[in-house]
């Protein structure tokens, strides 16, 4: 391990709010921003490949992958300068290909990047209001073109290339949507923005001409070739119903979100958009992605599916976890998978299915591997028995990771913030210090169970001993030692005056080392509970310490930017950090390598023994300060955590690239804890499931038998039906063939007539076109003569303009040179003042230090004398000792106050240095202004050249416009003819509608009459059946009574009485039965009549409702057609006006040039007064004519609408009177 190196093997974390922060490299390989670089992750095999950023990187701000997925572009801030770097992804380890030069880069950081389809150009955009769009030929490290972006306010900005055009670039932001065309070193704008400006948050190309944009007000805008083609507004989406009920209860009970969240709920905003082959996906509100697909009929996109973020079951507030802002969406190359990233460092995935296969509209994402930390990590620890590590964070969660399999084993969120965590050597328990208590937690199979709580508030450090029988917890400036078996407080280590920042156990658990904020490092003997050695340096606030395996050497880091080697109570070596603060330190078990974490997030590996030279290897890792660091017991892995919420696992290698081998390869334990109640629940669940399986088997067997029976019967019925249908279809086929032959004969006749008509029309068109061509040739010759005259006039004007421009440039140069001299004088005066102030501050500091040293020496002498006197008179002056101790404390406080004053003076000195730096920046800004002014002069010269070219284009354009005006006039005439034909068709359609309505009413009446007849016959059949049943029952009773009478055949009296009873029972009863039956028949007939009348009433009401609806729909359809025709007429008129205006501009320009020439010859002073009058005469006349035409047309359209309303109202009133009759 003499020359060890480290390589990142796994990264658990994600960087939020990075433009293009997630993208696919292959079907199962995802790339996303993490720490101070990017991470390649294989979803199936779980391997990680970290791509570090440039030196002193503060993290990735934007990234882009080329369309062929060979190159990666990254925008990051290295120190105070922006950096654009391009990496090659084809190798196993990504290789930095090019770094674009910092001189030509914009002063601000690029917030969006994009590759061209052929991967040759790289577009970079900086955020407004001082925005800039630049295109690079990145392989040559050459700036191809750049253009400034003027915007009203700040906000996100996105750039992208047309997927099928290497030269077309789209950029959106707050108040602008622009399309640029790259050609010959320039970016020319292609579109003109119309309407009110929107704050476009994101966009995506759907095709070669279509771009979909999302705004901060929830609008989706589809632009086609730069023009707004389609627009829709999305509403704020609430969670599905099963979650809505819970959220409403929370609102009622006062547990709703904060005010900021409520403001976000009021308005939707589309934070991310991504396109795929069938349509696009967007996120209109937190926690949801909507999938839109194109409809074939109207070429409009419709919503097909909602995909929601899942609720985090480990969270204390699962409903809030599903309301995260989605910042980036991407699709896999086969579009089988969608991955999104959120503002809380989380990554989710969703497998795409066809919308036709999915019945439910709502679906849910799943975590991409596992949930990650969303805030700064405050604690990290590992154990010996298992390959696991524990982390805790300010996001109130505790997580257990497996660094061998790169998986998350356990996760749980608590109500309080977690400050520190420590794993028991067995890996079955952990200690977590929360803001309210210290908790001893059992790590179960699927949960974390709080076993014991200790009254230690805001415990910032806790640590198990290497044997696991003890643990230490920091309570303010006291270290408490507990037994992990009996949970008794064994000892309390007192002596620190500041807050304890770090603690460490020796390998044999006999010694204990701690450090605090007042620069003290103490070594404790646990058997006596007293200090063995101490090293105090009050000018340093220690943040971390580490011990060698034999506990003889202590390594400490703190605020003084050095690494200290302490042994035998003395600082043996101090290694400088070179303008960086060391935050953590860890030593390998062998003691040959020391690892240090910095405030910039980098990791440094140093050899032991330490040297004063810059002899270390530095690795880019985190985007924030490294908070915790540890080395595994076998020296195989280095584990680091940071404020950016990322956990890095580093493999330790020799310099030759061979992995470090321990003395013996450890065999990790596989035991886990589980609660007895969980075992009972699972066994009971297994029994219940077994019973359910048996029941389901019997039910399925029975259902299969029933289905077989049912299917056999259905097959027979279907066979019979199909045979009948086949016969009927054969007859229909014959009839259709006969009709087909008739229609063919008719169409042949019609075709011959149409061909004759077409031949005649072609002859007429040829004759007309020949005449028009001759006229146009004559006009063209006249225009050529005019254009020659115009060229001569323009050349004279350009010569005059060049002379005036040269004079203006000279005047501007003199003016700005005077300004520069004045500013330089002011800067020199400011520098002299600052120097004087710095000298005064230095003198004050020297005096304060001298006075402080004198007072300290005097106080030392006094107290030494007093201590000698007190030792001699110790028995007599016990009371005075207390008074002297109070005086000592007061003097110590005074010393602390003096030290604070010194620190304040240092801070003021730093502020003055910052002022000097700001003034130097102002000087640089003035120099850049001078450069910009020179650039503007060059741009004006280019503008003059462009005006010459435009003049030639206008001359060509004039001829085209005159030809288009005539074409538009013809189109207007054809459109007016079409309108008249459409009106005739409308009237014919209305007559057909009335005929169809009358026929439908008659058919419905006949249907109702037939149905009533059918019901009446069915009732009569039912009555006859009832009568038949009653007669059969009477016959049965009569037979039974006769059988009883036959028994008394020998006794005449009884026989006679029985026959009489039969007579009275069966002879008189039928009459009564018939009378009752007649009454019931009358009642039933009355009921039938009543039901018949009610049905007629209902039918009439339905008919009247349908008629009114038919009239209303017809009226609305006619109104829509009228509005569409009016829109078409207005569009044509607008095009005519534009053409007329362009022609008028050309004519006015020609007149103006002639007038100018005449006026220059006669009176040059009246040049400014005459030119505007010529330009303003014709537009006023044209505006008045246009207003009169529009007023006449509006009146004509109003009359037409009134006539249509009267025509619609008349047939409606007639039909209603017919129904009432």
PDB file of C-alpha atoms in Angstrom, residues 292-437:
ATOM      1  CA  UNK A 292     -50.037  12.570 -25.303  1.00  0.00           C
ATOM      2  CA  UNK A 293     -50.491  10.756 -28.610  1.00  0.00           C
ATOM      3  CA  UNK A 294     -51.420  12.078 -32.044  1.00  0.00           C
ATOM      4  CA  UNK A 295     -54.931  11.413 -33.350  1.00  0.00           C
ATOM      5  CA  UNK A 296     -55.048  10.346 -36.993  1.00  0.00           C
ATOM      6  CA  UNK A 297     -58.113  12.357 -37.977  1.00  0.00           C
ATOM      7  CA  UNK A 298     -57.488  15.941 -36.828  1.00  0.00           C
ATOM      8  CA  UNK A 299     -53.679  15.922 -36.392  1.00  0.00           C
ATOM      9  CA  UNK A 300     -54.160  17.007 -32.781  1.00  0.00           C
ATOM     10  CA  UNK A 301     -52.538  15.511 -29.677  1.00  0.00           C
ATOM     11  CA  UNK A 302     -54.815  13.952 -27.054  1.00  0.00           C
ATOM     12  CA  UNK A 303     -54.042  12.822 -23.526  1.00  0.00           C
ATOM     13  CA  UNK A 304     -53.848   9.031 -23.245  1.00  0.00           C
ATOM     14  CA  UNK A 305     -52.415   8.228 -19.825  1.00  0.00           C
ATOM     15  CA  UNK A 306     -51.423   9.648 -16.427  1.00  0.00           C
ATOM     16  CA  UNK A 307     -48.307   8.278 -14.712  1.00  0.00           C
ATOM     17  CA  UNK A 308     -47.918   9.249 -11.027  1.00  0.00           C
ATOM     18  CA  UNK A 309     -44.960   9.060  -8.683  1.00  0.00           C
ATOM     19  CA  UNK A 310     -45.482   6.368  -6.014  1.00  0.00           C
ATOM     20  CA  UNK A 311     -45.891   7.102  -2.331  1.00  0.00           C
ATOM     21  CA  UNK A 312     -42.757   6.405  -0.301  1.00  0.00           C
ATOM     22  CA  UNK A 313     -43.885   3.843   2.277  1.00  0.00           C
ATOM     23  CA  UNK A 314     -40.748   4.453   4.357  1.00  0.00           C
ATOM     24  CA  UNK A 315     -41.533   8.166   4.670  1.00  0.00           C
ATOM     25  CA  UNK A 316     -43.373   9.756   7.599  1.00  0.00           C
ATOM     26  CA  UNK A 317     -45.365  11.841   5.087  1.00  0.00           C
ATOM     27  CA  UNK A 318     -45.909   9.517   2.076  1.00  0.00           C
ATOM     28  CA  UNK A 319     -48.351  11.911   0.389  1.00  0.00           C
ATOM     29  CA  UNK A 320     -45.728  14.672   0.190  1.00  0.00           C
ATOM     30  CA  UNK A 321     -43.181  12.236  -1.241  1.00  0.00           C
ATOM     31  CA  UNK A 322     -45.426  11.730  -4.298  1.00  0.00           C
ATOM     32  CA  UNK A 323     -45.628  15.523  -4.980  1.00  0.00           C
ATOM     33  CA  UNK A 324     -42.077  16.149  -6.201  1.00  0.00           C
ATOM     34  CA  UNK A 325     -41.288  18.470  -9.117  1.00  0.00           C
ATOM     35  CA  UNK A 326     -40.248  16.465 -12.193  1.00  0.00           C
ATOM     36  CA  UNK A 327     -37.255  18.228 -13.768  1.00  0.00           C
ATOM     37  CA  UNK A 328     -36.235  15.871 -16.599  1.00  0.00           C
ATOM     38  CA  UNK A 329     -37.881  13.120 -18.730  1.00  0.00           C
ATOM     39  CA  UNK A 330     -36.127  10.710 -21.107  1.00  0.00           C
ATOM     40  CA  UNK A 331     -37.004   7.583 -23.109  1.00  0.00           C
ATOM     41  CA  UNK A 332     -34.917   4.500 -23.872  1.00  0.00           C
ATOM     42  CA  UNK A 333     -33.816   3.912 -27.509  1.00  0.00           C
ATOM     43  CA  UNK A 334     -36.586   1.302 -28.019  1.00  0.00           C
ATOM     44  CA  UNK A 335     -39.090   3.530 -26.126  1.00  0.00           C
ATOM     45  CA  UNK A 336     -39.921   0.627 -23.801  1.00  0.00           C
ATOM     46  CA  UNK A 337     -38.876   2.564 -20.704  1.00  0.00           C
ATOM     47  CA  UNK A 338     -39.274   6.122 -19.378  1.00  0.00           C
ATOM     48  CA  UNK A 339     -37.013   7.581 -16.673  1.00  0.00           C
ATOM     49  CA  UNK A 340     -37.608  10.848 -14.790  1.00  0.00           C
ATOM     50  CA  UNK A 341     -35.602  12.833 -12.230  1.00  0.00           C
ATOM     51  CA  UNK A 342     -37.055  15.062  -9.489  1.00  0.00           C
ATOM     52  CA  UNK A 343     -35.981  18.089  -7.480  1.00  0.00           C
ATOM     53  CA  UNK A 344     -35.428  15.834  -4.432  1.00  0.00           C
ATOM     54  CA  UNK A 345     -32.531  13.834  -5.955  1.00  0.00           C
ATOM     55  CA  UNK A 346     -34.774  10.854  -6.856  1.00  0.00           C
ATOM     56  CA  UNK A 347     -34.901   8.749 -10.056  1.00  0.00           C
ATOM     57  CA  UNK A 348     -38.019   6.867 -11.182  1.00  0.00           C
ATOM     58  CA  UNK A 349     -38.721   4.524 -14.104  1.00  0.00           C
ATOM     59  CA  UNK A 350     -41.861   3.383 -15.946  1.00  0.00           C
ATOM     60  CA  UNK A 351     -42.202   0.561 -18.481  1.00  0.00           C
ATOM     61  CA  UNK A 352     -44.114   1.809 -21.501  1.00  0.00           C
ATOM     62  CA  UNK A 353     -47.099  -0.200 -22.758  1.00  0.00           C
ATOM     63  CA  UNK A 354     -49.416   0.430 -25.649  1.00  0.00           C
ATOM     64  CA  UNK A 355     -52.350   2.627 -24.611  1.00  0.00           C
ATOM     65  CA  UNK A 356     -54.675   0.168 -26.374  1.00  0.00           C
ATOM     66  CA  UNK A 357     -53.584  -2.642 -24.030  1.00  0.00           C
ATOM     67  CA  UNK A 358     -53.900  -0.574 -20.835  1.00  0.00           C
ATOM     68  CA  UNK A 359     -57.471  -0.293 -19.631  1.00  0.00           C
ATOM     69  CA  UNK A 360     -56.810   2.020 -16.681  1.00  0.00           C
ATOM     70  CA  UNK A 361     -55.824   5.577 -17.462  1.00  0.00           C
ATOM     71  CA  UNK A 362     -53.746   6.005 -14.277  1.00  0.00           C
ATOM     72  CA  UNK A 363     -50.397   4.226 -13.795  1.00  0.00           C
ATOM     73  CA  UNK A 364     -47.493   4.601 -11.366  1.00  0.00           C
ATOM     74  CA  UNK A 365     -43.724   4.941 -11.568  1.00  0.00           C
ATOM     75  CA  UNK A 366     -41.295   2.703  -9.701  1.00  0.00           C
ATOM     76  CA  UNK A 367     -37.945   3.619  -8.161  1.00  0.00           C
ATOM     77  CA  UNK A 368     -34.963   3.210 -10.445  1.00  0.00           C
ATOM     78  CA  UNK A 369     -33.171   0.719  -8.166  1.00  0.00           C
ATOM     79  CA  UNK A 370     -33.950   2.396  -4.787  1.00  0.00           C
ATOM     80  CA  UNK A 371     -34.718   5.749  -3.063  1.00  0.00           C
ATOM     81  CA  UNK A 372     -31.751   8.098  -2.501  1.00  0.00           C
ATOM     82  CA  UNK A 373     -30.823  10.766   0.057  1.00  0.00           C
ATOM     83  CA  UNK A 374     -32.291  14.184  -0.696  1.00  0.00           C
ATOM     84  CA  UNK A 375     -30.233  16.304   1.718  1.00  0.00           C
ATOM     85  CA  UNK A 376     -26.806  16.560   3.325  1.00  0.00           C
ATOM     86  CA  UNK A 377     -25.460  13.294   4.815  1.00  0.00           C
ATOM     87  CA  UNK A 378     -24.414  13.827   8.446  1.00  0.00           C
ATOM     88  CA  UNK A 379     -23.351  10.333   9.520  1.00  0.00           C
ATOM     89  CA  UNK A 380     -21.629   7.267   8.013  1.00  0.00           C
ATOM     90  CA  UNK A 381     -20.334   4.034   9.535  1.00  0.00           C
ATOM     91  CA  UNK A 382     -19.490   0.440   8.550  1.00  0.00           C
ATOM     92  CA  UNK A 383     -19.281  -2.875  10.413  1.00  0.00           C
ATOM     93  CA  UNK A 384     -16.905  -5.879  10.404  1.00  0.00           C
ATOM     94  CA  UNK A 385     -19.267  -8.872  10.128  1.00  0.00           C
ATOM     95  CA  UNK A 386     -21.214  -7.730   7.079  1.00  0.00           C
ATOM     96  CA  UNK A 387     -20.447  -5.734   3.885  1.00  0.00           C
ATOM     97  CA  UNK A 388     -22.888  -2.980   4.845  1.00  0.00           C
ATOM     98  CA  UNK A 389     -22.678   0.700   5.718  1.00  0.00           C
ATOM     99  CA  UNK A 390     -25.168   2.967   7.480  1.00  0.00           C
ATOM    100  CA  UNK A 391     -25.902   6.595   6.619  1.00  0.00           C
ATOM    101  CA  UNK A 392     -28.141   9.261   8.121  1.00  0.00           C
ATOM    102  CA  UNK A 393     -29.111  12.593   6.657  1.00  0.00           C
ATOM    103  CA  UNK A 394     -30.884  15.872   7.295  1.00  0.00           C
ATOM    104  CA  UNK A 395     -33.772  14.421   5.242  1.00  0.00           C
ATOM    105  CA  UNK A 396     -34.602  12.544   8.522  1.00  0.00           C
ATOM    106  CA  UNK A 397     -33.859   9.105   7.081  1.00  0.00           C
ATOM    107  CA  UNK A 398     -31.526   6.274   8.090  1.00  0.00           C
ATOM    108  CA  UNK A 399     -30.388   3.878   5.344  1.00  0.00           C
ATOM    109  CA  UNK A 400     -28.425   0.622   5.275  1.00  0.00           C
ATOM    110  CA  UNK A 401     -26.443  -0.020   2.035  1.00  0.00           C
ATOM    111  CA  UNK A 402     -24.643  -3.146   0.792  1.00  0.00           C
ATOM    112  CA  UNK A 403     -21.384  -2.089  -0.907  1.00  0.00           C
ATOM    113  CA  UNK A 404     -20.756  -5.557  -2.366  1.00  0.00           C
ATOM    114  CA  UNK A 405     -24.065  -5.875  -4.264  1.00  0.00           C
ATOM    115  CA  UNK A 406     -24.617  -2.067  -4.686  1.00  0.00           C
ATOM    116  CA  UNK A 407     -28.127  -2.248  -3.219  1.00  0.00           C
ATOM    117  CA  UNK A 408     -30.187  -0.575  -0.482  1.00  0.00           C
ATOM    118  CA  UNK A 409     -31.109  -3.094   2.227  1.00  0.00           C
ATOM    119  CA  UNK A 410     -33.103  -0.986   4.727  1.00  0.00           C
ATOM    120  CA  UNK A 411     -34.547   2.496   4.803  1.00  0.00           C
ATOM    121  CA  UNK A 412     -36.688   4.326   7.330  1.00  0.00           C
ATOM    122  CA  UNK A 413     -37.675   7.956   7.830  1.00  0.00           C
ATOM    123  CA  UNK A 414     -38.267   9.509  11.253  1.00  0.00           C
ATOM    124  CA  UNK A 415     -39.927  12.662  12.591  1.00  0.00           C
ATOM    125  CA  UNK A 416     -36.646  14.284  13.727  1.00  0.00           C
ATOM    126  CA  UNK A 417     -33.383  15.103  11.950  1.00  0.00           C
ATOM    127  CA  UNK A 418     -30.607  12.505  12.322  1.00  0.00           C
ATOM    128  CA  UNK A 419     -27.115  13.874  13.096  1.00  0.00           C
ATOM    129  CA  UNK A 420     -24.958  10.767  13.541  1.00  0.00           C
ATOM    130  CA  UNK A 421     -25.080   6.991  13.093  1.00  0.00           C
ATOM    131  CA  UNK A 422     -22.913   4.082  14.237  1.00  0.00           C
ATOM    132  CA  UNK A 423     -23.138   0.382  13.320  1.00  0.00           C
ATOM    133  CA  UNK A 424     -22.532  -2.419  15.791  1.00  0.00           C
ATOM    134  CA  UNK A 425     -19.649  -4.711  14.656  1.00  0.00           C
ATOM    135  CA  UNK A 426     -22.177  -7.544  14.167  1.00  0.00           C
ATOM    136  CA  UNK A 427     -24.282  -5.407  11.806  1.00  0.00           C
ATOM    137  CA  UNK A 428     -27.451  -6.289  13.760  1.00  0.00           C
ATOM    138  CA  UNK A 429     -27.806  -3.011  15.696  1.00  0.00           C
ATOM    139  CA  UNK A 430     -27.131   0.676  15.175  1.00  0.00           C
ATOM    140  CA  UNK A 431     -27.036   3.894  17.192  1.00  0.00           C
ATOM    141  CA  UNK A 432     -28.654   7.033  15.771  1.00  0.00           C
ATOM    142  CA  UNK A 433     -28.399  10.492  17.330  1.00  0.00           C
ATOM    143  CA  UNK A 434     -31.556  12.545  16.728  1.00  0.00           C
ATOM    144  CA  UNK A 435     -32.384  16.106  17.703  1.00  0.00           C
ATOM    145  CA  UNK A 436     -34.430  14.927  20.714  1.00  0.00           C
ATOM    146  CA  UNK A 437     -32.918  11.572  21.782  1.00  0.00           C
TER     147      UNK A 437
END
